[in-house]
Structure formats: C-alpha cells, structure tokens
Tab-separated table of C-alpha atoms in Angstrom:
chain	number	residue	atom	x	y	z
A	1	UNK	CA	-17.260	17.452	-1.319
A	2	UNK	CA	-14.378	19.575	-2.718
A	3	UNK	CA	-13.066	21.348	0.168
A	4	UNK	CA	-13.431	25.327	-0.501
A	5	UNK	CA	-11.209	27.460	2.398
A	6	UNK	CA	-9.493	30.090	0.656
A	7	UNK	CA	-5.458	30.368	1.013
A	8	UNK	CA	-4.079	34.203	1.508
A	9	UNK	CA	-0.412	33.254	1.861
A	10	UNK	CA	1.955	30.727	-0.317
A	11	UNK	CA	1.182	27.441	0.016
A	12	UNK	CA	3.952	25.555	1.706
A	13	UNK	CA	4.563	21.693	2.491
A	14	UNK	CA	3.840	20.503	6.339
A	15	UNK	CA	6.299	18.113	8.109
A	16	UNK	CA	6.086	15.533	10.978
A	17	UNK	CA	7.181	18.190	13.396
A	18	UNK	CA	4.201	21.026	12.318
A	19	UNK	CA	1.665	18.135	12.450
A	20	UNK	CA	2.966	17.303	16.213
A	21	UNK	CA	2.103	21.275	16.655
A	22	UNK	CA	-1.024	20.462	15.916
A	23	UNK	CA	-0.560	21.713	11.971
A	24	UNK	CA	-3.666	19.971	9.842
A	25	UNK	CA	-1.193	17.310	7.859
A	26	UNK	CA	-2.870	19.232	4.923
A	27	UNK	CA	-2.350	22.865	5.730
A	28	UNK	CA	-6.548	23.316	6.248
A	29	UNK	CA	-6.822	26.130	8.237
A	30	UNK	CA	-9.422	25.373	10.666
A	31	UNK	CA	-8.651	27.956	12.939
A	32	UNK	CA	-9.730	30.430	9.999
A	33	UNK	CA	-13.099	29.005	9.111
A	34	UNK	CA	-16.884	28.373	10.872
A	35	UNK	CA	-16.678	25.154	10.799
A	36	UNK	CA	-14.487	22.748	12.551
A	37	UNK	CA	-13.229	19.292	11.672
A	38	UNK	CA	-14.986	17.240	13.516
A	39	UNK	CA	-18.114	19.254	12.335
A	40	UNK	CA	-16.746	18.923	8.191
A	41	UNK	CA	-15.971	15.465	8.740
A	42	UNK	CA	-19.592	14.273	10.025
A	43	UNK	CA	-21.106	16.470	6.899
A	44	UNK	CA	-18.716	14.398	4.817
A	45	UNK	CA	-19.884	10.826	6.063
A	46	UNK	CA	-23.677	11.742	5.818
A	47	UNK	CA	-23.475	13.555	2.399
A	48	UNK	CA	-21.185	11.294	0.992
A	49	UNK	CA	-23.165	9.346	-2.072
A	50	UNK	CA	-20.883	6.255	-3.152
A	51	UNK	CA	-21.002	4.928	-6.961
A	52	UNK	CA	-22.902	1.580	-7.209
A	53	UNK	CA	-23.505	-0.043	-10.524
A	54	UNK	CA	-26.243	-2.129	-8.595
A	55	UNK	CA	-28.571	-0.570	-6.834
A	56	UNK	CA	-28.027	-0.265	-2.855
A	57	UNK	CA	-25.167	-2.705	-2.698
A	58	UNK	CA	-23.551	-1.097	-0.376
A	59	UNK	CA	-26.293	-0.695	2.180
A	60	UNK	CA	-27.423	-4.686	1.310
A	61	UNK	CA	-23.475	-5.382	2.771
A	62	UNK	CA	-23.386	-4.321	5.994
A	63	UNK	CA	-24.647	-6.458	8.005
A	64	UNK	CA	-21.449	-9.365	6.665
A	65	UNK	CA	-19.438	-7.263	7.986
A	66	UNK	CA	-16.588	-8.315	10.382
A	67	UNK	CA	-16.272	-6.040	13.392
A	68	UNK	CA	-12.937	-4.353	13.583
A	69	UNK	CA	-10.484	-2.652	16.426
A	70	UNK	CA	-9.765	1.091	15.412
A	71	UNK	CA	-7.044	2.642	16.733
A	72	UNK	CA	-3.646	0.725	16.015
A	73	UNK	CA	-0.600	2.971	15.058
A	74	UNK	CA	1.555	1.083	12.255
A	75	UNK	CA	2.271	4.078	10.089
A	76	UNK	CA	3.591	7.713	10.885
A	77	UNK	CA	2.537	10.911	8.580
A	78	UNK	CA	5.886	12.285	7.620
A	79	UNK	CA	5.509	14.589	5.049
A	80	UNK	CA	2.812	16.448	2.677
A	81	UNK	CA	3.971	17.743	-0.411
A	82	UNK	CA	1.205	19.911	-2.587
A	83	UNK	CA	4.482	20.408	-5.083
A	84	UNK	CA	2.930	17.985	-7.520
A	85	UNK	CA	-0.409	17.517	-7.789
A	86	UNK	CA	-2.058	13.746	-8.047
A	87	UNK	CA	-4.893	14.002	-10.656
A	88	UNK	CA	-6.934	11.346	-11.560
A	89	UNK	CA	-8.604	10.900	-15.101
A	90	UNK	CA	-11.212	8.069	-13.975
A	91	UNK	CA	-13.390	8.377	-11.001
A	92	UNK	CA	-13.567	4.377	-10.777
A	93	UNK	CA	-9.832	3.725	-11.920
A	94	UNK	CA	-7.496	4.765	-8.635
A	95	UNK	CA	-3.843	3.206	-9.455
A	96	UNK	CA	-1.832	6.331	-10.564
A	97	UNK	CA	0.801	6.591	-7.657
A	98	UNK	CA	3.621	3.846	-7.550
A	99	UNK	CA	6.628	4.077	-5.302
A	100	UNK	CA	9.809	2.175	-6.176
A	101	UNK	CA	11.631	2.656	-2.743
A	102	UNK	CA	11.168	4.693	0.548
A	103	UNK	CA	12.120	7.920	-1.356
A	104	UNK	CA	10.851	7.647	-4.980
A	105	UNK	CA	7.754	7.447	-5.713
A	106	UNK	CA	5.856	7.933	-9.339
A	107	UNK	CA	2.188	9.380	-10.126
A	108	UNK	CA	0.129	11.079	-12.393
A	109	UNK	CA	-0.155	15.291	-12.917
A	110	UNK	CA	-2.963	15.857	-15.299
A	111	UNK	CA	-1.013	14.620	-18.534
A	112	UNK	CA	2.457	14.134	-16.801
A	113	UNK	CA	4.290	10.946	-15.415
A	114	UNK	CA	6.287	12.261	-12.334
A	115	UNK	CA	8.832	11.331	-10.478
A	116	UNK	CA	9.022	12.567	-6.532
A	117	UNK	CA	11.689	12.099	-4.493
A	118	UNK	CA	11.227	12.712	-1.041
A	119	UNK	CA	14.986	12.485	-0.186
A	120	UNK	CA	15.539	15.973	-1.935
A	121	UNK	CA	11.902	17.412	-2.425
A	122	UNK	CA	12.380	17.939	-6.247
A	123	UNK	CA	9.934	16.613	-8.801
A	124	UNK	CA	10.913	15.476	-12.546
A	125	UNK	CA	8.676	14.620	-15.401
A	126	UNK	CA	8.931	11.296	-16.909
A	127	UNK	CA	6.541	11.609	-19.734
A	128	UNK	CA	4.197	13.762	-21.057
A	129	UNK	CA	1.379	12.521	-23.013
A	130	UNK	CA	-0.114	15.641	-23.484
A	131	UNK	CA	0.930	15.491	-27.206
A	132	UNK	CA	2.669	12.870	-29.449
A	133	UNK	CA	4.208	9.765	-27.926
A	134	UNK	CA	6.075	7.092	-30.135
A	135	UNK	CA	8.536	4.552	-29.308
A	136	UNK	CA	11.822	4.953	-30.841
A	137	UNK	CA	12.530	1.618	-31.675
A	138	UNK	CA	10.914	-0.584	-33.932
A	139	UNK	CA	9.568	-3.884	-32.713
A	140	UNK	CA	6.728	-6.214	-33.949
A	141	UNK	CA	3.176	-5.014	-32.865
A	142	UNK	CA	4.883	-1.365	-31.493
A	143	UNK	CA	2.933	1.527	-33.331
A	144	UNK	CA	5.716	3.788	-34.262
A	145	UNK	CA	3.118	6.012	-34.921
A	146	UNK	CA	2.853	6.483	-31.454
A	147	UNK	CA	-0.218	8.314	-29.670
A	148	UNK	CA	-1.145	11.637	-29.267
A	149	UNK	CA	-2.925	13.059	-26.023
A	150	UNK	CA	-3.056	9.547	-24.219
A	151	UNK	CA	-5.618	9.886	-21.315
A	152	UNK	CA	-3.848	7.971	-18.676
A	153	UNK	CA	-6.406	5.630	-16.766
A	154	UNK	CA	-3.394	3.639	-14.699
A	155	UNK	CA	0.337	2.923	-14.324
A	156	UNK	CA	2.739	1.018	-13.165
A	157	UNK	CA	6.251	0.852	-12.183
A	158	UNK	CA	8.516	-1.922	-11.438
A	159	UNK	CA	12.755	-1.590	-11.283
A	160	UNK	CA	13.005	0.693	-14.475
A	161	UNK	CA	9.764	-0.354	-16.420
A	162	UNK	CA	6.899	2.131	-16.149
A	163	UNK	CA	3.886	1.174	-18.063
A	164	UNK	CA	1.085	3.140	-18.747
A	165	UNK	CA	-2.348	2.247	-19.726
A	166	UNK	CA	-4.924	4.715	-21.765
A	167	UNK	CA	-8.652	5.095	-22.020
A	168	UNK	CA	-8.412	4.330	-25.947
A	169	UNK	CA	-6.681	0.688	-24.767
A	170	UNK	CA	-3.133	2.573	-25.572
A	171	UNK	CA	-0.020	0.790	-23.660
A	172	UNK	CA	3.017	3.047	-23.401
A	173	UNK	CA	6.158	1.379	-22.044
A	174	UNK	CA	9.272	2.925	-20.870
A	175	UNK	CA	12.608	1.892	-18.884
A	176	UNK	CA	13.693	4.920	-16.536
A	177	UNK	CA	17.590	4.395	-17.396
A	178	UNK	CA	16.769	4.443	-20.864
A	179	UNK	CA	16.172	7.793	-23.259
A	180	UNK	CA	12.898	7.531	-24.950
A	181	UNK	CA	9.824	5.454	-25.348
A	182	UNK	CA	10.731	1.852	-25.482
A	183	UNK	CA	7.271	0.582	-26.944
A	184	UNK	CA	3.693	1.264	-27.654
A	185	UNK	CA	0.825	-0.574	-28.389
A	186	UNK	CA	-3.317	-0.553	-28.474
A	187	UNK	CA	-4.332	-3.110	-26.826
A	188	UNK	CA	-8.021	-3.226	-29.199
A	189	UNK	CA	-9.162	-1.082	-31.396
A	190	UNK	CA	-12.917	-1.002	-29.841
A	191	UNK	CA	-15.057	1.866	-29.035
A	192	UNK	CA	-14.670	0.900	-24.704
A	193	UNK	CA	-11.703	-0.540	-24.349
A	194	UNK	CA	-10.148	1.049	-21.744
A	195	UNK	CA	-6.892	-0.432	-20.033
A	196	UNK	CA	-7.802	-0.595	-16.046
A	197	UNK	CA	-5.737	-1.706	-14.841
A	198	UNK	CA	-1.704	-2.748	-15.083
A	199	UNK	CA	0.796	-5.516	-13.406
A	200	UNK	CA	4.435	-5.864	-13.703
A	201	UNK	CA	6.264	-8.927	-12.639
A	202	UNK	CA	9.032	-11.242	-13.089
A	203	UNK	CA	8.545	-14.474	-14.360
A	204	UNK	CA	10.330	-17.702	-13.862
A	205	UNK	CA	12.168	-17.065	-16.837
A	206	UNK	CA	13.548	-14.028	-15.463
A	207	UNK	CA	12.356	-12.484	-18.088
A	208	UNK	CA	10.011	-9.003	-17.135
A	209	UNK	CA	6.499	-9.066	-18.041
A	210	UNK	CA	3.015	-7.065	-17.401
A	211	UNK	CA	-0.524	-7.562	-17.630
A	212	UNK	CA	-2.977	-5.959	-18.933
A	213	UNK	CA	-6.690	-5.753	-17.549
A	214	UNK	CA	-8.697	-4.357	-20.412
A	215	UNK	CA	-12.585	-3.005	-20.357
A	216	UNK	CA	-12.805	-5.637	-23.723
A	217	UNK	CA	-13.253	-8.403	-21.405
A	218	UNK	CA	-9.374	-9.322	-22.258
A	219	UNK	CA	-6.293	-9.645	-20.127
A	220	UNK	CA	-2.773	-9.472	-22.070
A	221	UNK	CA	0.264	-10.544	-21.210
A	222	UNK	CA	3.309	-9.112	-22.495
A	223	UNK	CA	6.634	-10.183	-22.376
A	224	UNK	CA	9.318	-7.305	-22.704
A	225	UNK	CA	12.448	-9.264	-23.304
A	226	UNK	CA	11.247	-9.207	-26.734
A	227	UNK	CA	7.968	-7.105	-26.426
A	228	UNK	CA	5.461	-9.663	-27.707
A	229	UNK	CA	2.110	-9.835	-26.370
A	230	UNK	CA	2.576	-13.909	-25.364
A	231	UNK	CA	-1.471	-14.774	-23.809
A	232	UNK	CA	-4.751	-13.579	-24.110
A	233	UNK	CA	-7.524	-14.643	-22.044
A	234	UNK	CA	-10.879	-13.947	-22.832
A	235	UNK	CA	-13.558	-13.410	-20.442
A	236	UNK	CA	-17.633	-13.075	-20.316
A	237	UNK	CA	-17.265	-9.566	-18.680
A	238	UNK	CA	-15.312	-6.576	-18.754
A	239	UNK	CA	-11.708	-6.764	-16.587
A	240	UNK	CA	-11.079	-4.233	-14.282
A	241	UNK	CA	-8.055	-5.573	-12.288
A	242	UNK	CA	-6.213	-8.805	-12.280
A	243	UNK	CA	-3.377	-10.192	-9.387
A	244	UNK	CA	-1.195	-12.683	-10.220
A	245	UNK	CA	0.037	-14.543	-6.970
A	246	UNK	CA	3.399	-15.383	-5.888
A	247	UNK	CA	4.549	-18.475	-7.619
A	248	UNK	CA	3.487	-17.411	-10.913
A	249	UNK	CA	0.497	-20.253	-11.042
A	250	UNK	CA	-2.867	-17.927	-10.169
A	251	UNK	CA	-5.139	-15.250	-11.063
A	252	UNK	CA	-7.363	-13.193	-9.512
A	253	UNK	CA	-9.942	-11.657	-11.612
A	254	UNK	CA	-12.221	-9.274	-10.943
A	255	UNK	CA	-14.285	-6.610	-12.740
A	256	UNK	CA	-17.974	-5.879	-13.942
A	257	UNK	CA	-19.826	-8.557	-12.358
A	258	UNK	CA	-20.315	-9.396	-8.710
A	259	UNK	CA	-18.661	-12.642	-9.592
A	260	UNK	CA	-14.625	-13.022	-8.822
A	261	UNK	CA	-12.462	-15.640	-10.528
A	262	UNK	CA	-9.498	-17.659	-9.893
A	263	UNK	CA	-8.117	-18.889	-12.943
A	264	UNK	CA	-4.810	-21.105	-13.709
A	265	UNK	CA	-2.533	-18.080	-14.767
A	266	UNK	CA	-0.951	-20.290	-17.658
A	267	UNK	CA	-4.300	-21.339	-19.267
A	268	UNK	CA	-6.578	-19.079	-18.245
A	269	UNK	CA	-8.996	-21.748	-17.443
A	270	UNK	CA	-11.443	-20.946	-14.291
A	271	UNK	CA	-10.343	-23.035	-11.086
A	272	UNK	CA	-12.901	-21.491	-8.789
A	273	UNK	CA	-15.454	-18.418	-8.858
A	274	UNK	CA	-15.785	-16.712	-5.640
A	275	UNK	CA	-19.304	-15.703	-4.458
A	276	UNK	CA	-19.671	-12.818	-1.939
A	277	UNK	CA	-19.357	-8.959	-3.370
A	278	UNK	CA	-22.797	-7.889	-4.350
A	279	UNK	CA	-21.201	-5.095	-6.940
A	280	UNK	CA	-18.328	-4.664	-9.676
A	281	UNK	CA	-14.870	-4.935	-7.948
A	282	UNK	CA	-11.575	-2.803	-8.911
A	283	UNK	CA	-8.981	-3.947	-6.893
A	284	UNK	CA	-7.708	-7.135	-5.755
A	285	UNK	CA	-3.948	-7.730	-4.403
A	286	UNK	CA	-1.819	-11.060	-3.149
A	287	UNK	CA	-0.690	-11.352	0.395
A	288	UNK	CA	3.359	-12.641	-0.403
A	289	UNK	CA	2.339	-15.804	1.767
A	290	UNK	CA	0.803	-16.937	-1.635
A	291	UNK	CA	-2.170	-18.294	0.134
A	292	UNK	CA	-4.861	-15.236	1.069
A	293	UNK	CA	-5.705	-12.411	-1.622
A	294	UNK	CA	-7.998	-9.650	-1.825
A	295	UNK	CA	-10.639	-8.085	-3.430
A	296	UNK	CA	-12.349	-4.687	-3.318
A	297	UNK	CA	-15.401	-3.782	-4.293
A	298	UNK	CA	-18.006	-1.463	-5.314
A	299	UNK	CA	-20.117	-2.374	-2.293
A	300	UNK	CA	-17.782	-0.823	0.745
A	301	UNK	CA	-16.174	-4.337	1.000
A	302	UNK	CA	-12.875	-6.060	0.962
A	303	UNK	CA	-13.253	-9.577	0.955
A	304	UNK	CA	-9.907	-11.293	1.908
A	305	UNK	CA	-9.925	-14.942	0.476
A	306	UNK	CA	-8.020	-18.097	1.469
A	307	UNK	CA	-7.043	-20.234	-1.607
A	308	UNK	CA	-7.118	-23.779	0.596
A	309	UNK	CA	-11.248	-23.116	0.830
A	310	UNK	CA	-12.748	-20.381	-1.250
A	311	UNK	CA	-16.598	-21.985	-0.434
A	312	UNK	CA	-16.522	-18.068	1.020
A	313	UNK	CA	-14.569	-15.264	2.493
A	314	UNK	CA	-12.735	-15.524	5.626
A	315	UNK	CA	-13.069	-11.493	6.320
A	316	UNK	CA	-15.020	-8.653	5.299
A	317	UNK	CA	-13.535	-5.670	6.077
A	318	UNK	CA	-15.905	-2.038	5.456
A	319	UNK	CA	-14.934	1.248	4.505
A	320	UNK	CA	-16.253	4.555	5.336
A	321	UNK	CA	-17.631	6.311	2.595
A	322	UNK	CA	-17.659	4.262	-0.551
A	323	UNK	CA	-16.280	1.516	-2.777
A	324	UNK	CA	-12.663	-0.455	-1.948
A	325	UNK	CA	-11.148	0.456	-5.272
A	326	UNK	CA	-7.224	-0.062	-4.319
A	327	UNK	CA	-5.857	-2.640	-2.124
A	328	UNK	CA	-1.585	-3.378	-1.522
A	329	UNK	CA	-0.235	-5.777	1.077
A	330	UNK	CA	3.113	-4.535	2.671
A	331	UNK	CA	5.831	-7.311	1.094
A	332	UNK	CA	6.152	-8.786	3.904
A	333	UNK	CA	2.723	-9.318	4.680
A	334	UNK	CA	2.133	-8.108	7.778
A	335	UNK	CA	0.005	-5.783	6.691
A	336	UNK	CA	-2.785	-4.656	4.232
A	337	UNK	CA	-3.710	-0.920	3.141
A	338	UNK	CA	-7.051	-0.464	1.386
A	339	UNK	CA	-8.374	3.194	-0.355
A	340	UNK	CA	-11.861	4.117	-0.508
A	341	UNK	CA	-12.918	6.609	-3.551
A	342	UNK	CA	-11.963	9.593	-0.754
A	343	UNK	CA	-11.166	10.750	2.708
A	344	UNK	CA	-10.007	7.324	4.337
A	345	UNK	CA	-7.359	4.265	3.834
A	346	UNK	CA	-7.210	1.585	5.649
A	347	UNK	CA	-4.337	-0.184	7.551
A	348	UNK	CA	-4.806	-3.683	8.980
A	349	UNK	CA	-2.837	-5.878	11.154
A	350	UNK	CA	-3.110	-9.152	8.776
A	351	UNK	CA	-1.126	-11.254	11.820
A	352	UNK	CA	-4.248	-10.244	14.270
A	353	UNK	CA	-6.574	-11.601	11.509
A	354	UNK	CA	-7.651	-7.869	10.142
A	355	UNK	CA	-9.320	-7.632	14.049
A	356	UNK	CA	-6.970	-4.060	14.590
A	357	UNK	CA	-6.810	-1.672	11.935
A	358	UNK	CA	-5.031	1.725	11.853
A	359	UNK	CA	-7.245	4.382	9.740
A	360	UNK	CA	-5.533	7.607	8.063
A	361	UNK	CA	-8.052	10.141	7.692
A	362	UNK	CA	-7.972	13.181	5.326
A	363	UNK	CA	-9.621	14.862	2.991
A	364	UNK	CA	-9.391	14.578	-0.842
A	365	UNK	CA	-10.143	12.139	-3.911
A	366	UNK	CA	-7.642	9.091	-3.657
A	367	UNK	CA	-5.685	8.451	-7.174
A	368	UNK	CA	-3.659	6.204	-5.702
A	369	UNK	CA	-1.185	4.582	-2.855
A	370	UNK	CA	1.264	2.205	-2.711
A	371	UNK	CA	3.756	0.990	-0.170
A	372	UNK	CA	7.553	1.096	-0.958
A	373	UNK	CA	9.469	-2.348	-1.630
A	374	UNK	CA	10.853	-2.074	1.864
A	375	UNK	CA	7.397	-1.230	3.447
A	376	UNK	CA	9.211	2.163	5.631
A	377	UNK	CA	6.888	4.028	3.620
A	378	UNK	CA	3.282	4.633	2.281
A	379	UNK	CA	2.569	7.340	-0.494
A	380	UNK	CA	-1.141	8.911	-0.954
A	381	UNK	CA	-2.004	10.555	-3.671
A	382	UNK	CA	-5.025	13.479	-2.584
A	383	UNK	CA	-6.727	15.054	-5.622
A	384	UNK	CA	-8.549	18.252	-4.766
A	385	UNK	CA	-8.894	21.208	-6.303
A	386	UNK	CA	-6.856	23.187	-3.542
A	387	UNK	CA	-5.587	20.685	-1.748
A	388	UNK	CA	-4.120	18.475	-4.076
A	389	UNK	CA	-1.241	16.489	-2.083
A	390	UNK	CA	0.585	13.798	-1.938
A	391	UNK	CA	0.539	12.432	1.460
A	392	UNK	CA	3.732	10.023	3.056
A	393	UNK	CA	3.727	7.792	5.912
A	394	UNK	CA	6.048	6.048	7.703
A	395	UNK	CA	6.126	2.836	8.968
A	396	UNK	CA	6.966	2.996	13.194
A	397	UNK	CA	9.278	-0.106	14.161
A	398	UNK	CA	8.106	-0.578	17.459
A	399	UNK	CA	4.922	-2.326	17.158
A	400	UNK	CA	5.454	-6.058	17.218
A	401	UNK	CA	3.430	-9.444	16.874
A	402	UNK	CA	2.430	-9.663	20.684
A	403	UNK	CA	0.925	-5.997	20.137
A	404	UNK	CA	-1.530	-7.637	17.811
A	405	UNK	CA	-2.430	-10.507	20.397
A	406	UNK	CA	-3.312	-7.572	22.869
C-alpha cells in the first residue's frame, strides 16, 4: 500500500547521523500523522496480498519452513537518496539496480539508465530509451535500426558492459568508457518474449559474455568479443532467471514451473531437476564456494541447494509479505541478501547455516539490490510514488565467525 503522508517542505536526503536522531531512514514523518509505525507496519503485513500463479502456494509453504534468529547486525543504513528515483516496469521482474563498487551504483528512472555515485551525490544518465536507440557500429545480427521506446524489464552491469533487456525481447548493449551504443539485438520476434532476466560474466576464454533468460522458453548466450549470440538452449517452459556457477560448468534454471533445473552450462542438457517450490521462481544466485545456490520463489521461499545432494533443499528460508524475487550472495560468501516484492530484504549469516538473519525494513516496492564487488556496501532501490529512494547500507567490520556460533 502506497504510502500517502503529504510533504510541506523540500524533500531532502537523510544520513547515518539523522537516522541515529531517530530520523525515519526515509524522511516519513511519523510525528505528523495518526498513525504510527508500528501501527502502518502491522496494516501492511495483514493487507498485504502476494502474487501467486498457483493458487495458495504461499500459505501451502509454511509449515517447510526453517526457523530463523532475527536480529543480527551485518549491514549499516548510510545514506537515502530520493535524487533519483528507482522505477520498475514489471511487477514480477525486480533486477534494475546494479552497483559496480562501494560508490557507483546503476538503476532504472522510468526510461533512463543512471548512474549514482554516492562518493559525490550527483546522478548521470547513461541511456535513455525513451526514444530511438541504435548501435553505432555495424556487426552481424546488431539491428542498426535500433529500437525506439524500449520498456526496460532488467539490466545488468559488469566492468564497463551494461546490458539491458526489453519487454519486446530487445537487448541493448553498451561499454561505459565507450561513446554510443555498442550493439542491439531482439532476442525473438514473438508476441511474449520478454527478456527477464540478464547475466554478465567472464569466461575461461577471457573473453566477456551474458545471458539471456527469455519468456520464449530460450536462454542466449552472447559472446561480446565479437558480439555473436554463440548457444541457445531451449526449454519446456518460459525462463525467468538463470545463474551460472563459478567454474563456468552449471546452470541454474528457474522460471514458470514449480520445477528448477540444473543443467551442464556447455550443453544445456538437464543434470538434475530440483523438487521443492510449489510456484514460478524469479531469482536464483551462486554462493562463490561453487557448491550451494539459490532460488526464490513465488511461494515466500528461498530454497538454498547443495550441488553434492540435490534429493532436496538443505534450507528454506521465508519472507514477510510475498514472493523471493531477487537473491545476491556477498562475493565472499559470507552472506546472502534476499528481496521480497516490498517492505523487507533479507540478510543471512550463510557461515551460521542461514540460523541468524539481519532484516532491513522499509517501506516501498523493491526494483532491485545488489551488493558492491567489495561487499562494504548494499544498494536498494524503493519505488513509491513519494517515497521513491534508493536506500545504501554498509557493511559493519566487527562482526566475526564466532558471532555466528553464538
């Protein structure tokens, strides 16, 4: 529920030092309406309806559950900025904010790619799909036609690629250092083929690549040394998020079935299906160790999976409100953030076996969030329609191992 309290004066950003005042981290001022918090937050959690493609999922879930320790403290708020506005285009598709260190982070404003940097406060559009967007070179399979009005559905940003996908299957790729679009594609020309969901990585090569996870049951992968589209895998059901794990060698897949897959990432031949969610899942994410992954699903669930014996789950972690549609692991594992639809995400202590969590609680749509490279920060992207934010965290460097054993 869109939260309504009229603001009289300019609308200013709130710091670490306001919130230990006692400032709401997002400027709601409680003192200046009849209800309190506590009171909006309990309205929140019973009114709440979450999105289930099958019937009462979420409510047939609860009882798997694994019982969890609330309460840990593993990331600080630090800053809210409501000088750019994360939007979101798809209410089930929630990976539009990428950072690429501790002070840059990238995200979606209606039809702009931004760039935030939270060293100097200033914003700086990246691209703007609101019109016509063509690549100015020419490459095989790049549309030099370009697109026009691209309805963003998901990005990604790696080094100085940013790739974003489209609800028309449109893949727009640009390097940061570089002046102009680099190259665009469709991914299909079908009536639903929205692009879901997209993943940048380096392959053995050394040579950068992404994936594609397309509503056309397809995931592409593209190499952009020479921006060819280099394997297609073909699936029974649409693809709403793929993970490819460490080494190169696996896939997750998830997407409109309750059904998961792991599948040999150069074949795309099935090695296991996981059995578990009771809904359509998208978001799944690799722990570095290269042995546990993730998935989230439609059903309040994360299910976090051990590739040594996938006969089931080893955890299932709940949310609040709704579906698990973003997961990220910090990079160096130690711990795992996961985003309902609104209002909560999700910090666990992997090393205590997800028993201790630390939960950041606000209010807002989630578009997105994503840990920096070094893991000293975690960016939240809030759509609302006043209190549209983006929310950063940082990580507090005195919590250790034994804490978790505690």
């Amino acid at each position: 529920m869109p939260l309504c309290f009229s603001l009289h004066s300019k609308v200013t950003d709130i710091s670490s030092a306001q919130a230990r005042k006692g400032v709401d981290i997002q400027g709601i001022p409680w003192n200046r309406s009849s209800i309190t918090r506590e009171k909006y937050r309990q309205t929140t959690l019973e009114q709440y309806k979450n999105y289930e493609n099958i019937p009462n999922s979420g409510e047939a879930s609860e009882n798997v559950c694994k019982p969890t320790e609330k309460g840990g403290m593993y990331y600080d708020f630090q800053h809210n900025t409501r000088s750019v506005k994360s939007t979101i285009h798809h209410f089930q598709l929630r990976n539009l904010v990428w950072a690429t260190s501790k002070h840059d982070v990238y995200l979606m404003s209606h039809y702009s790619v931004l760039h935030w940097s939270a060293l100097t406060c200033d914003k700086f559009e990246v691209m703007d799909v609101s019109g016509h967007v063509a690549p100015c070179e020419k490459h095989p399979g790049s549309l030099l036609e370009g697109f026009s009005r691209t309805q963003v559905s998901t990005l990604a940003v790696k080094d100085k690629l940013l790739v974003v996908g489209g609800f028309q299957g449109e893949l727009i790729c640009k390097y940061l250092d570089r002046e102009g679009i680099s190259f665009c594609c469709r991914t299909t020309y079908d009536d639903n083929a929205i692009t879901n969901a997209v993943e940048i990585y380096d392959s053995p090569s050394g040579a950068v690549h992404f994936m594609a996870s397309n509503n056309d049951c397809g995931v592409r992968d593209f190499n952009m040394e020479n921006f060819q589209l280099c394997k297609h895998f073909r699936f029974q059901w649409p693809v709403n998020h793929a993970s490819l794990s460490p080494d190169g060698k696996l896939l997750v897949i998830v997407g409109d079935n309750p059904k998961g897959l792991l599948v040999d990432a150069c074949t795309g031949k099935t090695i296991h299906a996981l059995h578990g969610h009771l809904d359509y899942s998208f978001a799944s994410a690799w722990n570095p160790d290269g042995c546990t992954f993730a998935t989230g699903n439609q059903d309040k669930t994360c299910r976090v999976w051990d590739v040594r014996n996938l006969s089931k789950s080893m955890a299932v972690l709940r949310g609040n409100l709704g579906a698990i549609r973003s997961i990220r692991f910090t990079s160096d594992g130690q711990f795992m953030a996961m985003a309902e639809p609104a209002d909560f995400v999700h910090i666990f202590d992997v090393r205590s076996g997800y028993n201790r969590q630390q939960e950041l609680d606000f209010f807002g749509e989630i578009s997105g969030m994503s840990f920096s490279p070094d893991t000293e920060a975690l960016f939240v992207g809030v759509w609302d329609r006043n209190y549209g934010s983006l929310l950063q965290y940082s990580r507090l460097r005195g919590y250790s191992y034994l804490d978790s054993l505690l």
